[in-house]
Amino acid sequence: MSTDDTENTPTPGPTPFEQLGGEPAIRALVDRFYDLMDLELRYALLRSVHGSTLDDARDKLFWFLCGWLGGPNHFIDRFGHPRLRARHLPFSIGVEERNQWLACMFQAMDEQGIEPGLRTRLERSLFETADWMRNRPN
């Protein structure tokens, strides 16, 4: 019988970042998310809080998601701790903005063909994060 603990330690599986396909896949997801926001009338309220251009938001979400999903910490390297709630306080975020953000992201995820088990985990985590961003009760 071995006393080596490494034999009993499970090998960690791939990160969500790796499961999704790394930076190219994250960039494609983020780009589709913002394209949908720009094109679909049902996301008009969400689009209205983003200003005239989405370029800065595209990059920041891409950098954030890379690290959040277990890849490189591009956002932290550039800006420090994400402080998501504090960074979103200048924007009025209620239930409808949250719901539009989630619907837009879930549509982008669906169109990118994310594996169902991973998608379920991501949807749950994204909901919790998006709900925490709310700074208005309704």
mmCIF file of C-alpha atoms in Angstrom:
data_model
loop_
_atom_site.group_PDB
_atom_site.id
_atom_site.type_symbol
_atom_site.label_atom_id
_atom_site.label_comp_id
_atom_site.label_asym_id
_atom_site.label_seq_id
_atom_site.Cartn_x
_atom_site.Cartn_y
_atom_site.Cartn_z
ATOM 1 C CA MET A 1 0.000 0.000 0.000
ATOM 2 C CA SER A 2 1.365 3.394 -0.995
ATOM 3 C CA THR A 3 1.542 6.311 1.399
ATOM 4 C CA ASP A 4 1.889 8.777 -1.479
ATOM 5 C CA ASP A 5 -1.093 11.161 -1.223
ATOM 6 C CA THR A 6 -0.759 12.207 -4.857
ATOM 7 C CA GLU A 7 -2.192 8.862 -5.927
ATOM 8 C CA ASN A 8 -5.451 9.665 -4.121
ATOM 9 C CA THR A 9 -5.683 13.271 -5.264
ATOM 10 C CA PRO A 10 -8.025 13.677 -8.205
ATOM 11 C CA THR A 11 -6.581 15.369 -11.242
ATOM 12 C CA PRO A 12 -8.389 18.640 -11.843
ATOM 13 C CA GLY A 13 -10.403 18.689 -15.028
ATOM 14 C CA PRO A 14 -10.205 21.343 -17.675
ATOM 15 C CA THR A 15 -11.318 24.825 -16.692
ATOM 16 C CA PRO A 16 -14.434 26.336 -18.263
ATOM 17 C CA PHE A 17 -12.008 28.549 -20.215
ATOM 18 C CA GLU A 18 -10.424 25.423 -21.697
ATOM 19 C CA GLN A 19 -13.769 23.659 -22.183
ATOM 20 C CA LEU A 20 -15.056 26.610 -24.188
ATOM 21 C CA GLY A 21 -12.008 26.685 -26.444
ATOM 22 C CA GLY A 22 -9.812 29.388 -24.929
ATOM 23 C CA GLU A 23 -9.442 32.983 -26.027
ATOM 24 C CA PRO A 24 -10.791 32.587 -29.588
ATOM 25 C CA ALA A 25 -14.024 31.058 -28.289
ATOM 26 C CA ILE A 26 -14.413 33.634 -25.507
ATOM 27 C CA ARG A 27 -13.846 36.456 -28.029
ATOM 28 C CA ALA A 28 -16.455 34.924 -30.380
ATOM 29 C CA LEU A 29 -18.963 34.665 -27.508
ATOM 30 C CA VAL A 30 -18.391 38.245 -26.399
ATOM 31 C CA ASP A 31 -18.540 39.577 -29.945
ATOM 32 C CA ARG A 32 -21.804 37.752 -30.595
ATOM 33 C CA PHE A 33 -23.217 39.042 -27.296
ATOM 34 C CA TYR A 34 -22.516 42.662 -28.253
ATOM 35 C CA ASP A 35 -23.607 42.133 -31.869
ATOM 36 C CA LEU A 36 -26.954 40.838 -30.616
ATOM 37 C CA MET A 37 -27.251 43.755 -28.215
ATOM 38 C CA ASP A 38 -26.711 46.122 -31.136
ATOM 39 C CA LEU A 39 -29.073 44.307 -33.535
ATOM 40 C CA GLU A 40 -31.998 42.948 -31.523
ATOM 41 C CA LEU A 41 -34.755 45.366 -30.492
ATOM 42 C CA ARG A 42 -35.564 43.223 -27.454
ATOM 43 C CA TYR A 43 -32.193 44.287 -25.980
ATOM 44 C CA ALA A 44 -32.736 48.015 -26.620
ATOM 45 C CA LEU A 45 -32.841 48.953 -22.933
ATOM 46 C CA LEU A 46 -29.597 47.092 -22.300
ATOM 47 C CA ARG A 47 -27.993 48.692 -25.348
ATOM 48 C CA SER A 48 -29.062 52.180 -24.220
ATOM 49 C CA VAL A 49 -26.930 52.021 -21.061
ATOM 50 C CA HIS A 50 -23.747 51.220 -23.008
ATOM 51 C CA GLY A 51 -23.091 54.526 -24.751
ATOM 52 C CA SER A 52 -22.448 55.210 -28.416
ATOM 53 C CA THR A 53 -19.802 52.538 -28.987
ATOM 54 C CA LEU A 54 -19.421 49.013 -27.651
ATOM 55 C CA ASP A 55 -15.699 48.598 -28.375
ATOM 56 C CA ASP A 56 -14.516 49.319 -24.819
ATOM 57 C CA ALA A 57 -17.222 47.120 -23.302
ATOM 58 C CA ARG A 58 -16.335 44.263 -25.693
ATOM 59 C CA ASP A 59 -12.716 44.296 -24.620
ATOM 60 C CA LYS A 60 -13.466 44.592 -20.914
ATOM 61 C CA LEU A 61 -15.968 41.735 -20.920
ATOM 62 C CA PHE A 62 -13.585 39.568 -22.939
ATOM 63 C CA TRP A 63 -10.697 40.290 -20.549
ATOM 64 C CA PHE A 64 -12.922 39.696 -17.518
ATOM 65 C CA LEU A 65 -14.433 36.433 -18.789
ATOM 66 C CA CYS A 66 -11.029 34.990 -19.666
ATOM 67 C CA GLY A 67 -9.974 35.189 -16.008
ATOM 68 C CA TRP A 68 -13.399 34.439 -14.521
ATOM 69 C CA LEU A 69 -13.539 31.229 -16.533
ATOM 70 C CA GLY A 70 -10.092 30.073 -15.411
ATOM 71 C CA GLY A 71 -7.858 31.496 -18.123
ATOM 72 C CA PRO A 72 -5.448 34.445 -18.173
ATOM 73 C CA ASN A 73 -6.220 37.365 -15.855
ATOM 74 C CA HIS A 74 -6.187 40.018 -18.575
ATOM 75 C CA PHE A 75 -8.645 42.278 -16.735
ATOM 76 C CA ILE A 76 -6.809 42.138 -13.417
ATOM 77 C CA ASP A 77 -3.478 42.741 -15.167
ATOM 78 C CA ARG A 78 -4.884 45.940 -16.683
ATOM 79 C CA PHE A 79 -7.223 47.286 -14.005
ATOM 80 C CA GLY A 80 -6.691 45.388 -10.762
ATOM 81 C CA HIS A 81 -9.494 43.613 -8.911
ATOM 82 C CA PRO A 82 -12.695 43.622 -11.002
ATOM 83 C CA ARG A 83 -14.863 45.145 -8.230
ATOM 84 C CA LEU A 84 -17.843 44.370 -10.424
ATOM 85 C CA ARG A 85 -20.547 45.912 -8.294
ATOM 86 C CA ALA A 86 -18.595 49.119 -7.705
ATOM 87 C CA ARG A 87 -17.755 49.440 -11.406
ATOM 88 C CA HIS A 88 -21.425 49.053 -12.321
ATOM 89 C CA LEU A 89 -22.860 51.474 -9.728
ATOM 90 C CA PRO A 90 -22.888 54.427 -12.165
ATOM 91 C CA PHE A 91 -25.396 52.489 -14.294
ATOM 92 C CA SER A 92 -29.034 52.079 -13.335
ATOM 93 C CA ILE A 93 -29.512 48.308 -13.209
ATOM 94 C CA GLY A 94 -32.858 46.816 -12.309
ATOM 95 C CA VAL A 95 -34.600 43.536 -13.008
ATOM 96 C CA GLU A 96 -35.282 44.384 -16.668
ATOM 97 C CA GLU A 97 -31.651 45.326 -17.396
ATOM 98 C CA ARG A 98 -30.494 42.161 -15.642
ATOM 99 C CA ASN A 99 -32.956 40.043 -17.593
ATOM 100 C CA GLN A 100 -31.960 41.579 -20.922
ATOM 101 C CA TRP A 101 -28.252 41.066 -20.162
ATOM 102 C CA LEU A 102 -28.871 37.425 -19.293
ATOM 103 C CA ALA A 103 -31.160 36.782 -22.279
ATOM 104 C CA CYS A 104 -28.614 38.321 -24.621
ATOM 105 C CA MET A 105 -25.747 36.296 -23.125
ATOM 106 C CA PHE A 106 -27.779 33.079 -23.106
ATOM 107 C CA GLN A 107 -28.710 33.632 -26.771
ATOM 108 C CA ALA A 108 -25.037 34.190 -27.620
ATOM 109 C CA MET A 109 -24.115 31.035 -25.685
ATOM 110 C CA ASP A 110 -26.788 29.067 -27.522
ATOM 111 C CA GLU A 111 -25.552 30.301 -30.889
ATOM 112 C CA GLN A 112 -21.976 29.362 -29.965
ATOM 113 C CA GLY A 113 -23.094 25.795 -29.236
ATOM 114 C CA ILE A 114 -21.795 25.562 -25.679
ATOM 115 C CA GLU A 115 -22.032 22.025 -24.263
ATOM 116 C CA PRO A 116 -25.273 21.694 -22.225
ATOM 117 C CA GLY A 117 -23.676 20.710 -18.885
ATOM 118 C CA LEU A 118 -21.211 23.586 -19.005
ATOM 119 C CA ARG A 119 -23.900 25.941 -20.193
ATOM 120 C CA THR A 120 -26.115 25.080 -17.213
ATOM 121 C CA ARG A 121 -23.257 25.814 -14.789
ATOM 122 C CA LEU A 122 -22.421 29.072 -16.542
ATOM 123 C CA GLU A 123 -26.053 30.196 -16.648
ATOM 124 C CA ARG A 124 -26.384 29.685 -12.891
ATOM 125 C CA SER A 125 -23.172 31.597 -12.146
ATOM 126 C CA LEU A 126 -24.001 34.369 -14.601
ATOM 127 C CA PHE A 127 -27.465 34.778 -13.087
ATOM 128 C CA GLU A 128 -26.024 35.114 -9.596
ATOM 129 C CA THR A 129 -23.473 37.660 -10.777
ATOM 130 C CA ALA A 130 -25.955 39.654 -12.871
ATOM 131 C CA ASP A 131 -28.465 39.714 -10.033
ATOM 132 C CA TRP A 132 -25.790 41.001 -7.670
ATOM 133 C CA MET A 133 -25.176 43.917 -10.093
ATOM 134 C CA ARG A 134 -28.706 45.231 -9.572
ATOM 135 C CA ASN A 135 -28.760 48.587 -7.815
ATOM 136 C CA ARG A 136 -32.491 49.220 -8.235
ATOM 137 C CA PRO A 137 -35.198 47.030 -6.738
ATOM 138 C CA ASN A 138 -37.225 46.736 -9.973
#
